[in-house]
Coordinates of C-alpha atoms and ligand atoms in Angstrom, one line a residue:
X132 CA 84.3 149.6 150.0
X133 CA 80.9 149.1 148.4
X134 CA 80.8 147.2 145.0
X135 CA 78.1 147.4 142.7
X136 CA 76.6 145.0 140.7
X137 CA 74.5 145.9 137.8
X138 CA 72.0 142.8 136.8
X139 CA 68.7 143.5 134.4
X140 CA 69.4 147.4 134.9
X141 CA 69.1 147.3 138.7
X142 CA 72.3 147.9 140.6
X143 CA 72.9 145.6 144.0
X144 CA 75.0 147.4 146.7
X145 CA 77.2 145.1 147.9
X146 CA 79.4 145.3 151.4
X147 CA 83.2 144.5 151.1
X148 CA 82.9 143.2 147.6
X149 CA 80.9 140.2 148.8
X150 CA 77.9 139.9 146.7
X151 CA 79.9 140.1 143.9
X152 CA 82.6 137.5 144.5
X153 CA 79.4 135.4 145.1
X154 CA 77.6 136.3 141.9
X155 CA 81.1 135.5 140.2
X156 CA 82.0 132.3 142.4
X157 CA 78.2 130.7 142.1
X158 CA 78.7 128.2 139.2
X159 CA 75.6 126.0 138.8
X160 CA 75.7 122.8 136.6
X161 CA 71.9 121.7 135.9
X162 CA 70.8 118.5 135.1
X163 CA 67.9 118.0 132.7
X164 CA 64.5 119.2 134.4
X165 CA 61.5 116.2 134.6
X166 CA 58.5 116.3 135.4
X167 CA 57.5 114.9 139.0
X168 CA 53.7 113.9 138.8
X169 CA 51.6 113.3 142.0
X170 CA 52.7 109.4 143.5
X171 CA 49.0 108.6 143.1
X172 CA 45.8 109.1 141.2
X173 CA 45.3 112.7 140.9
X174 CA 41.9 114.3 139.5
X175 CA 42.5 115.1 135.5
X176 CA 40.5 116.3 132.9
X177 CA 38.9 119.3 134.1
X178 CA 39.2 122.9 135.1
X179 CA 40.5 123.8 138.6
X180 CA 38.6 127.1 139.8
X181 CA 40.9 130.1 141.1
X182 CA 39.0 132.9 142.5
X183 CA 39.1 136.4 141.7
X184 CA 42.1 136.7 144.9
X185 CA 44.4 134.6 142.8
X186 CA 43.7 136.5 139.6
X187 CA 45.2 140.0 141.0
X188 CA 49.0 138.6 141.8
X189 CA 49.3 136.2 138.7
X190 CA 53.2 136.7 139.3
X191 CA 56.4 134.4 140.1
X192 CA 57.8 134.4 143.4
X193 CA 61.1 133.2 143.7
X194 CA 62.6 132.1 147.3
X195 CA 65.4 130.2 148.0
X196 CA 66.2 127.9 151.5
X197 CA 69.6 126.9 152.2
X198 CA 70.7 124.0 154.3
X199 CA 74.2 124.0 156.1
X200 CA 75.9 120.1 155.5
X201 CA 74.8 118.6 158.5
X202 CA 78.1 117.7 161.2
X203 CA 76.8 113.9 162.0
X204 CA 77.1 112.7 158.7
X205 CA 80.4 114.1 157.7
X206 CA 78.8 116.9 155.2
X207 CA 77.0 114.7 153.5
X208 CA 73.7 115.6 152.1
X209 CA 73.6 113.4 148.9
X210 CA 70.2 112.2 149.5
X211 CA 68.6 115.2 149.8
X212 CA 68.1 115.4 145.9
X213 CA 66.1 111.9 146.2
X214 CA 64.1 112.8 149.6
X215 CA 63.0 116.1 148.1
X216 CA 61.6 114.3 145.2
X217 CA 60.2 111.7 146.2
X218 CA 58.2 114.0 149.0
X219 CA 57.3 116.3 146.4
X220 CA 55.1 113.5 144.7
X221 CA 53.4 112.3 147.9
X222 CA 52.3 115.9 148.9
X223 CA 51.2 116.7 145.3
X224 CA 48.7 114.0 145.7
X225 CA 46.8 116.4 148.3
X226 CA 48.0 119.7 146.6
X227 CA 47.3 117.9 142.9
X228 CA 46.1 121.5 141.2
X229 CA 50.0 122.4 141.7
X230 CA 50.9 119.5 138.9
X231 CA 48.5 121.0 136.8
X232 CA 48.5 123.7 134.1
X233 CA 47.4 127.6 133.8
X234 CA 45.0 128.1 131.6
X235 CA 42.3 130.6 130.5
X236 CA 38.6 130.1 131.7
X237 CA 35.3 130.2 129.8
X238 CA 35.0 133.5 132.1
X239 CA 38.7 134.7 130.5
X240 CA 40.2 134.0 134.0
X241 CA 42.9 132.1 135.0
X242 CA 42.4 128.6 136.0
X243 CA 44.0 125.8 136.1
X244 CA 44.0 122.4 133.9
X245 CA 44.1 119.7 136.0
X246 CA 46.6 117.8 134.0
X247 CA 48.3 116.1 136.2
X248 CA 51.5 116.0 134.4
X249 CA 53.6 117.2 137.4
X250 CA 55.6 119.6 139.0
X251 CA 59.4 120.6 137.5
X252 CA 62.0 119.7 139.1
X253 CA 65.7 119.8 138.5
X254 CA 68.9 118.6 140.5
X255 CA 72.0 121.1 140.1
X256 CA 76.0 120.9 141.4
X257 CA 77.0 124.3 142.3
X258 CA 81.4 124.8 142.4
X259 CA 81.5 126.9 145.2
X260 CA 80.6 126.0 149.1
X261 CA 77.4 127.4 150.5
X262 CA 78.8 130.0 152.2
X263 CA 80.1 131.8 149.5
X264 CA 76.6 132.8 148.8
X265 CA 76.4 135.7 150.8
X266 CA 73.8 136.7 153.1
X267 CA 70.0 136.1 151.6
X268 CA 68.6 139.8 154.2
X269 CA 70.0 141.3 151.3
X270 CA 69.2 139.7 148.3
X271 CA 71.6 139.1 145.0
X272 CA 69.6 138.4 142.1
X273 CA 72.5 137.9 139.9
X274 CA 73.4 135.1 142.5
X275 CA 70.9 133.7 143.8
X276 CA 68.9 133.3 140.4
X277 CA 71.5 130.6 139.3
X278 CA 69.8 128.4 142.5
X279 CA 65.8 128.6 141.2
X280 CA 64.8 127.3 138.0
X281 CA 63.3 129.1 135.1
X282 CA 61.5 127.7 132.5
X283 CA 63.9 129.1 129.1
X284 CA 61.9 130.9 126.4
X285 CA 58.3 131.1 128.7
X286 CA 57.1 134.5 126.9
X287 CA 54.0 134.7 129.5
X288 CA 52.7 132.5 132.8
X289 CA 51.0 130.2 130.5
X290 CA 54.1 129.0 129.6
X291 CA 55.4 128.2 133.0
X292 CA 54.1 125.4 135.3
X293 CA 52.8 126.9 138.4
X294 CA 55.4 125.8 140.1
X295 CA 59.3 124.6 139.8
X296 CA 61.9 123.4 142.6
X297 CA 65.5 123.2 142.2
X298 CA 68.3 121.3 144.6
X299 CA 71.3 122.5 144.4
X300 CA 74.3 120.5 146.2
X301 CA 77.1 122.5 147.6
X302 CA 80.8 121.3 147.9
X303 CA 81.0 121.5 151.6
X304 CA 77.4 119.0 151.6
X305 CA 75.2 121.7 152.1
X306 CA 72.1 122.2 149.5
X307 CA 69.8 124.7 148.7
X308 CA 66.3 124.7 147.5
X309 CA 64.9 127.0 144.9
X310 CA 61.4 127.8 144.7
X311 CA 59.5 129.5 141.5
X312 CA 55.9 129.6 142.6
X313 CA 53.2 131.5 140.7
X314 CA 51.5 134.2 143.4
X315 CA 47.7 132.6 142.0
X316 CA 48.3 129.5 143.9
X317 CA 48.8 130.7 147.1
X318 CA 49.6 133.7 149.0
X319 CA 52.4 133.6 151.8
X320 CA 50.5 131.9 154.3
X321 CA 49.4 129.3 151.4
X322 CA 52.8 129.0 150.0
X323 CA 54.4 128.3 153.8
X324 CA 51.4 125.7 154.4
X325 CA 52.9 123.6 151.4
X326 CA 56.2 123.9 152.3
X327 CA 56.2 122.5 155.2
X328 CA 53.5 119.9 154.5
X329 CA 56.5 118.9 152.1
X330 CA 59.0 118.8 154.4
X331 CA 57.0 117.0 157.0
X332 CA 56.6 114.5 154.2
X333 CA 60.3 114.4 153.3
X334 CA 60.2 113.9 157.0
X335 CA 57.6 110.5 157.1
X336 CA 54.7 111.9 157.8
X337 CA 51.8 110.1 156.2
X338 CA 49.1 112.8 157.4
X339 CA 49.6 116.3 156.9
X340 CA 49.2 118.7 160.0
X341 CA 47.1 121.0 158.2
X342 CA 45.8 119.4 154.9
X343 CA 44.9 121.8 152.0
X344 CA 41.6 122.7 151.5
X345 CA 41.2 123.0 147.9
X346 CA 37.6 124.4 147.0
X347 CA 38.1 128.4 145.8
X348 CA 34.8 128.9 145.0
X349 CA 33.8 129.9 148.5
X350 CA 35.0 133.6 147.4
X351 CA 32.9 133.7 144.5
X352 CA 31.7 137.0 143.0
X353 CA 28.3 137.9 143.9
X354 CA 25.9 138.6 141.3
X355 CA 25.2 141.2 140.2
X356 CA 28.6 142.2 141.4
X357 CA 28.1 145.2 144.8
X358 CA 30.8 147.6 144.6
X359 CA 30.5 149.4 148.6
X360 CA 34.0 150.6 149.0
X361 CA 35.9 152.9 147.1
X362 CA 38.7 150.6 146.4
X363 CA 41.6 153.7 145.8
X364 CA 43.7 150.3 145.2
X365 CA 43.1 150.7 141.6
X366 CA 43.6 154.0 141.0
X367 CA 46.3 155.2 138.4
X368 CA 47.8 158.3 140.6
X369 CA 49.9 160.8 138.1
X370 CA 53.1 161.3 139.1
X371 CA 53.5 165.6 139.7
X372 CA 56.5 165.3 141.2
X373 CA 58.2 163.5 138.0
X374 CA 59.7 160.9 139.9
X375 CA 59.7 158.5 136.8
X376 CA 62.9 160.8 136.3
X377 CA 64.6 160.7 138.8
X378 CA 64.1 156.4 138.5
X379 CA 65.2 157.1 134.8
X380 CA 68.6 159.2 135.8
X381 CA 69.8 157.3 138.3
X382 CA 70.5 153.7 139.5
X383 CA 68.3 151.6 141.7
X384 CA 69.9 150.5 144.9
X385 CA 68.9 147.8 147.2
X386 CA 69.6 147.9 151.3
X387 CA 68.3 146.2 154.2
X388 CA 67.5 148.2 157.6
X389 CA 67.4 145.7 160.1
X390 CA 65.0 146.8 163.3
X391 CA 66.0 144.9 166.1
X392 CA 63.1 144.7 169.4
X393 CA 64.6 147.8 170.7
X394 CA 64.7 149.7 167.4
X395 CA 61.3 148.9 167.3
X396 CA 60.0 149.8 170.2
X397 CA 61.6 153.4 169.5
X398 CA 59.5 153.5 166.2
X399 CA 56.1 152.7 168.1
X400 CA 57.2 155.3 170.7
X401 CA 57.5 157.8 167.8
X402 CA 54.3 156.9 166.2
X403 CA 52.4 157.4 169.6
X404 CA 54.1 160.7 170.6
X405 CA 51.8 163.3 169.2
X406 CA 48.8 161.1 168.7
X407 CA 46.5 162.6 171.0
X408 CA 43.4 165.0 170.6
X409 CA 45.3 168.0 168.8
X410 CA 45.8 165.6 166.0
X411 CA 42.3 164.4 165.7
X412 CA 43.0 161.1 167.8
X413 CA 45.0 159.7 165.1
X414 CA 45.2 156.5 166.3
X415 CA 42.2 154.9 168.0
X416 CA 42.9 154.2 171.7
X417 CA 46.5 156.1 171.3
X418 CA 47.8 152.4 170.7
X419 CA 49.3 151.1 167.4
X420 CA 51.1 148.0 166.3
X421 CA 54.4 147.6 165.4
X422 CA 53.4 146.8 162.4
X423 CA 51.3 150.2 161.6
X424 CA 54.2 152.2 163.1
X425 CA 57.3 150.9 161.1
X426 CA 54.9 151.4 157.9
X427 CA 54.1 154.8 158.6
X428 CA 57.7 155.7 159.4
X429 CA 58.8 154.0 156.1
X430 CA 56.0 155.3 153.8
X431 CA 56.9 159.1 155.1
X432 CA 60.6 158.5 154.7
X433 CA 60.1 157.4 151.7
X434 CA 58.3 160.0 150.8
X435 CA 60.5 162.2 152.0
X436 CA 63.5 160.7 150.4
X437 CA 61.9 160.9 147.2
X438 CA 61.5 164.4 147.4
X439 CA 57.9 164.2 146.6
X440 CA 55.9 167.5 145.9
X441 CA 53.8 169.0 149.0
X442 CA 50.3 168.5 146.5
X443 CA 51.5 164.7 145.5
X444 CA 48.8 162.1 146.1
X445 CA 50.7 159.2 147.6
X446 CA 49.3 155.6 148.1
X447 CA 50.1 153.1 150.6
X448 CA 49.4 149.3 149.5
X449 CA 49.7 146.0 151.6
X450 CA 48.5 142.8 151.7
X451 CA 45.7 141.6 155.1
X452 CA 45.2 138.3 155.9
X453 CA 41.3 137.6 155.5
X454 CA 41.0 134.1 156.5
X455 CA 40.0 135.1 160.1
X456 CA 38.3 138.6 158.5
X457 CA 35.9 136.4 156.3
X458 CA 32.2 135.8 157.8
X459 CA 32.6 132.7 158.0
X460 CA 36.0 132.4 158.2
X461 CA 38.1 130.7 155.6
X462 CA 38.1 126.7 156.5
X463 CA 41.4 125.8 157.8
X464 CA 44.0 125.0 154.9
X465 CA 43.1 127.1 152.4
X466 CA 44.7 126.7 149.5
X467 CA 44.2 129.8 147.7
X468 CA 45.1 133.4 148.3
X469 CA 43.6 134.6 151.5
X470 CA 44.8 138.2 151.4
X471 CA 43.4 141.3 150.0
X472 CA 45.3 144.7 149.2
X473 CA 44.3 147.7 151.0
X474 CA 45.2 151.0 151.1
X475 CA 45.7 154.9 152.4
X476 CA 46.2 157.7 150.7
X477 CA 47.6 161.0 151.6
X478 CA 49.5 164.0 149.6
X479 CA 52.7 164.4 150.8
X480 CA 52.5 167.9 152.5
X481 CA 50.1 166.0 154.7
X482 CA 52.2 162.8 155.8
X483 CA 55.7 165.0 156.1
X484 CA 53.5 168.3 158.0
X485 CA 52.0 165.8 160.8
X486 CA 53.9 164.2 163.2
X487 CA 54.7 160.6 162.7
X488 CA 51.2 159.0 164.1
X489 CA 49.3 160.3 161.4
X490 CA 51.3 157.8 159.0
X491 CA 50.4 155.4 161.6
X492 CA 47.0 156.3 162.3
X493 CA 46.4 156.1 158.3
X494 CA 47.9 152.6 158.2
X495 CA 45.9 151.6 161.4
X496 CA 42.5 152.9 159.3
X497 CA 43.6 150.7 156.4
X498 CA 44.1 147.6 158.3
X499 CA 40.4 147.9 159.8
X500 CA 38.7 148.7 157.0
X501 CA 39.3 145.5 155.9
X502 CA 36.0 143.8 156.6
X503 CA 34.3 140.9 155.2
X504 CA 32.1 144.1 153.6
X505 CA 35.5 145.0 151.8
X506 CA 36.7 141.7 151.0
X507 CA 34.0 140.7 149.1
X508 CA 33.7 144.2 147.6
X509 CA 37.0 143.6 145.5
X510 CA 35.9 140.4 145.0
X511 CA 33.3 141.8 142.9
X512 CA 35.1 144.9 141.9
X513 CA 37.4 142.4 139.6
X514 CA 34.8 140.7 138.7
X515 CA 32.9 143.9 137.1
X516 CA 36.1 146.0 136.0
X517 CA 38.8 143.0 135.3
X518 CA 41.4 146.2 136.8
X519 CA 44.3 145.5 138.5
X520 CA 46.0 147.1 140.9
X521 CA 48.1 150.3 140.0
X522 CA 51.5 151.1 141.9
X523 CA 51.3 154.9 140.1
X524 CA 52.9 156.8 142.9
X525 CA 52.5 153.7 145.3
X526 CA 54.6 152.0 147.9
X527 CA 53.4 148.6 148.4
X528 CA 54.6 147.1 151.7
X529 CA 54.6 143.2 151.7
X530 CA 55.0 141.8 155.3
X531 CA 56.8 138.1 155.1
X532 CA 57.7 138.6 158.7
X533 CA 55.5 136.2 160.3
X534 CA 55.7 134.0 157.4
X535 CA 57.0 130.4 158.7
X536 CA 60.2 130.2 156.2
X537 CA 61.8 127.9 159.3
X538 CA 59.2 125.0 159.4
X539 CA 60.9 123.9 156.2
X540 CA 62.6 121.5 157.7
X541 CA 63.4 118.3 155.1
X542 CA 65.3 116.5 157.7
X543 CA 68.0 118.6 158.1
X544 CA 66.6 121.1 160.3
X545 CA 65.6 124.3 159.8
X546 CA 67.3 126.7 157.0
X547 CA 70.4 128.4 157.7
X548 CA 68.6 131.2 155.5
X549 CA 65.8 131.7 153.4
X550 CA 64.5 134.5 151.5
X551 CA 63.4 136.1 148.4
X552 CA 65.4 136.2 145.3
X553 CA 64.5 139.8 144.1
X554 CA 61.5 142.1 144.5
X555 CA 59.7 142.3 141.9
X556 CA 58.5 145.7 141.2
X557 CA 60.8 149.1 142.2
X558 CA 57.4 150.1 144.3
X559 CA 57.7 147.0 146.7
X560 CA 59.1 147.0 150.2
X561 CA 59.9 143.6 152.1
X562 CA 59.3 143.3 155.9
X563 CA 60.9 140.6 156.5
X564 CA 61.9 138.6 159.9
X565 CA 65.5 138.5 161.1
X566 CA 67.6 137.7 164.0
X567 CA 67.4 135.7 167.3
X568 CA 63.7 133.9 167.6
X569 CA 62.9 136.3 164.3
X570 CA 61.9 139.1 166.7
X571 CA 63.9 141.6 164.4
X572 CA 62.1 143.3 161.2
X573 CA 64.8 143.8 158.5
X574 CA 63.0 146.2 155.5
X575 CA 64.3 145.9 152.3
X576 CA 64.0 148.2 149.9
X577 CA 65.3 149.6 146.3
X578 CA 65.3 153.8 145.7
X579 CA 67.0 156.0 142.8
X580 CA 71.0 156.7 144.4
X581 CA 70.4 159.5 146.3
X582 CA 67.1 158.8 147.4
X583 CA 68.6 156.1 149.0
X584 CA 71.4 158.4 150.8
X585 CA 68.4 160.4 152.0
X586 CA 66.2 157.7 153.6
X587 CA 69.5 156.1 155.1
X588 CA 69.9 159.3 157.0
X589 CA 66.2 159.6 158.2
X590 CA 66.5 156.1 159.2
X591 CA 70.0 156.6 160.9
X592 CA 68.4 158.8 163.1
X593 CA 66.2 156.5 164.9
Ligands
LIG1302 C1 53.7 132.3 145.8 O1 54.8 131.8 146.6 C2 55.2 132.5 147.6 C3 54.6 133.7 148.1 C4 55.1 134.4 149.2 C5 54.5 135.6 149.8 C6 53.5 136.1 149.3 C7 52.9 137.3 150.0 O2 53.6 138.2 150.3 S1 51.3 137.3 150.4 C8 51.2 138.6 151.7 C9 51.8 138.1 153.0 N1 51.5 138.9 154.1 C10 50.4 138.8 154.8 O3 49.6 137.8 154.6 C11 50.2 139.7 155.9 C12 49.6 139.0 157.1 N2 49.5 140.0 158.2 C13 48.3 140.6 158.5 O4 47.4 140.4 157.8 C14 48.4 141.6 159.6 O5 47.2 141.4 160.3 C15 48.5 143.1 159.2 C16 47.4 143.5 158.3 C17 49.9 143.2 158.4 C18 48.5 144.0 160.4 O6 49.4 143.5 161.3 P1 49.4 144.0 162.8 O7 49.3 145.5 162.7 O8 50.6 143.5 163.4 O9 48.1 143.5 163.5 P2 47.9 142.0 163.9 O10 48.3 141.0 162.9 O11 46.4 142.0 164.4 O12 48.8 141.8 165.3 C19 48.5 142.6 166.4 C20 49.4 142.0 167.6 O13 49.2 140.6 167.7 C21 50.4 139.9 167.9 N3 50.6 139.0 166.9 C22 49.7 138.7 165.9 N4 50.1 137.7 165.1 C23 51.3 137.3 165.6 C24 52.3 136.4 165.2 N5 52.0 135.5 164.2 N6 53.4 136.3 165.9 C25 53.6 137.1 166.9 N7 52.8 138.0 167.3 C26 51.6 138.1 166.7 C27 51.4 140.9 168.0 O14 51.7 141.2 169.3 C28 50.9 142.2 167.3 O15 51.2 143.4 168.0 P3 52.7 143.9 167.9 O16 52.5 145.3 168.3 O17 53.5 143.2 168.9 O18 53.2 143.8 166.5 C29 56.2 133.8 149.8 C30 56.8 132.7 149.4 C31 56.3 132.0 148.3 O19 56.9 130.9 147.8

């Protein structure tokens, strides 16, 4: 039996009733939220730079780790509330900006006030055992949203601290911590960095194994700003196919599609069949990644499922890593975001009339066009037009796969599970790591009712 669960208009599909005896079993008790400052003398008084990366994703990302009770001590992890705070204030000493404040800039940008005043934190009881919260591949807003704090009343992000952490204690001794970061402190990689320098605190470590390096201003604007690429990230693309009512008619439904190594190797194989000179070499080499071939199979079915018009323009967004892409490249430890959005475009006759390695092949084109040349082009392309990305008629695929969500290890090992408490935007698709050593891809996704039927048949077939 599926059981749906409907939570801020979106409804969760839900296996054998079990999300939604955990949304209904989940009781969290909070106790008051303070403030933990860095443990030492922190720069205050002035304004912490973000660069023109960490304006474009000014949003929350909430992610939630949980911890089993550990066997040795009997389930008993009543500590944990302590270690986490008190390792939290060490590791804001080197990641001080984090206990500051958002603010706006001389510029009109975001930056931050380097306050000082700390960090939120906030120790909860929850009435249920851990393992009545379900399984995290497929997240349960309604659920897990009771384990992450959220500042009440906050109208905008100037309103909330750019970060909070809850600790939740379970009955059976396990915990869970909830993280509320905002997206213009870090990226992934950032965000993972501070994590684990946390837990390797928690853990008694005085040095951190990669300590943050905190000057931004390295990916300054140039000026005058040089606009080189044609940056199609911004573009608003209309929507001929009226999909806004089909999104309007029907309810949103969330699944996971779990890949495992096989799986994948079937959807590379896919990709490559067909690549060769007939179809203008579409991918260079007649190689691809596994990456570039489960996008491509996911953007067309997608597309397909959607029942998008033959003449519809449709965009393909994701997130590259630049540190390495940079000339130089980023210093070790940066801080700040690191990635940079780019994109493919194609009308939908085009993707669903070639075989799959032209999906591929257009994915494969995106990832090398990102160049230090394009980097530092949208760099300067915010810094002349203040636009931000549009997902009009856009799938944006964000890749948490390699992300390291298991170095969090506070002392009690690595989590059980960790994951994302929602996605945020109906356009956004998670690739995100699952199984034994991580070597599965599980993609998560939301789509109108029976788009949803139609993509699980297209991806039933592979
Ligand atoms: C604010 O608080 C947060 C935030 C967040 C999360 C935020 C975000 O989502 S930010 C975006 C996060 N995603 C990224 O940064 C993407 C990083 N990946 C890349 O940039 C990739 O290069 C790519 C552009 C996605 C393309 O990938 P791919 O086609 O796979 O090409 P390569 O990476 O060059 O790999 C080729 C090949 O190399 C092997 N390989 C490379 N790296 C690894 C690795 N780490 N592990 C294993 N293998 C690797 C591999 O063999 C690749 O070939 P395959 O064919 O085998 O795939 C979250 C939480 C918060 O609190």
């Amino acid at each position: 039996m599926v059981v749906e669960v409907r939570e801020n208009g979106a409804v969760v599909e839900v296996a054998d009733g079990g999300k939604a005896a955990a949304a209904a079993k989940l009781t969290v008790k909070r106790g008051e939220p303070e403030l933990v400052a860095p443990a030492e003398a922190t720069p205050t008084g002035e304004k912490y730079y973000l660069s023109n990366l960490d304006q474009n994703i000014a949003v929350i990302v909430q992610t939630v780790y949980c911890y089993k009770p550990p066997a040795a001590s009997g389930g008993d992890n009543g500590d944990a509330v302590a270690v986490l705070r008190d390792a939290l204030a060490k590791v804001l000493v080197h990641y001080h900006p984090l206990a500051g404040r958002l603010t706006i800039s001389a510029e009109m940008k975001l930056a931050v006030e380097l306050t000082g005043e700390g960090a939120v934190f906030v120790a909860a009881d929850a009435g249920c055992d851990l393992a009545d919260v379900g399984d995290l591949t497929k997240p349960d807003p309604a659920a897990l949203g009771h384990l992450v704090y959220s500042i009440p009343g906050a109208k905008n992000i100037l309103e909330m601290p750019p970060m909070t952490a809850q600790v939740t204690r379970f009955k059976c001794g396990g915990f869970a911590l909830g993280l509320a970061m905002n997206h213009c402190m870090f990226d992934g990689l950032g965000a993972m960095e501070f994590v684990n320098s946390w837990a390797e605190t928690a853990r008694g470590a005085v040095e951190l194994t990669v300590p943050p390096f905190l000057d931004r201003t390295l990916l300054r604007a140039r000026d005058p700003p040089v606009i080189s690429f044609e940056h199609h990230e911004f573009e608003e693309i209309p929507d001929v196919s009226d999909t806004a009512a089909l999104y309007a008619d029907q309810d949103l439904l969330y699944r996971s599609f779990c890949f495992d190594p096989d799986r994948l190797e079937r959807v590379r194989a896919l990709a490559l069949a067909g690549a060769g000179a007939e179809n203008g070499d579409d991918l260079v080499g007649g190689r691809c990644t596994t990456f570039e071939a489960l996008s491509g199979l996911v953007w067309r079915a997608r597309t397909r499922a959607l029942g998008l018009a033959p003449e519809q323009r449709t965009k393909l967004l994701f997130a590259v890593d630049g540190r390495r892409r940079f000339e130089p490249p980023l210093p070790r430890g940066y801080f700040g975001n690191g990635i940079v959005l780019t994109n493919a475009v194609a009308t939908a006759g085009e993707l669903l009339s070639s075989p799959p390695s032209r999906a591929a092949g257009l994915v494969q084109a995106a990832v090398r066009m990102v160049t230090d040349g394009y980097m530092r082009s949208a760099v300067d392309y915010f810094e002349a037009t203040r636009a931000r990305p549009s997902l009009a008629s856009t799938l944006l695929i964000t890749t948490w796969s390699r992300l390291a969500f298991h170095g969090a290890d506070f002392g009690w090992g690595a989590p059980a599970m960790s994951g994302p408490v929602t996605l945020p935007e109906k356009e956004v698709i998670l690739f995100l790591a699952h199984g034994e050593e991580r070597k599965s891809i599980n993609v998560l996704l939301g789509l109108p009712a029976s788009a949803m039927d139609a993509f699980q048949e297209l991806m039933d077939e592979i």
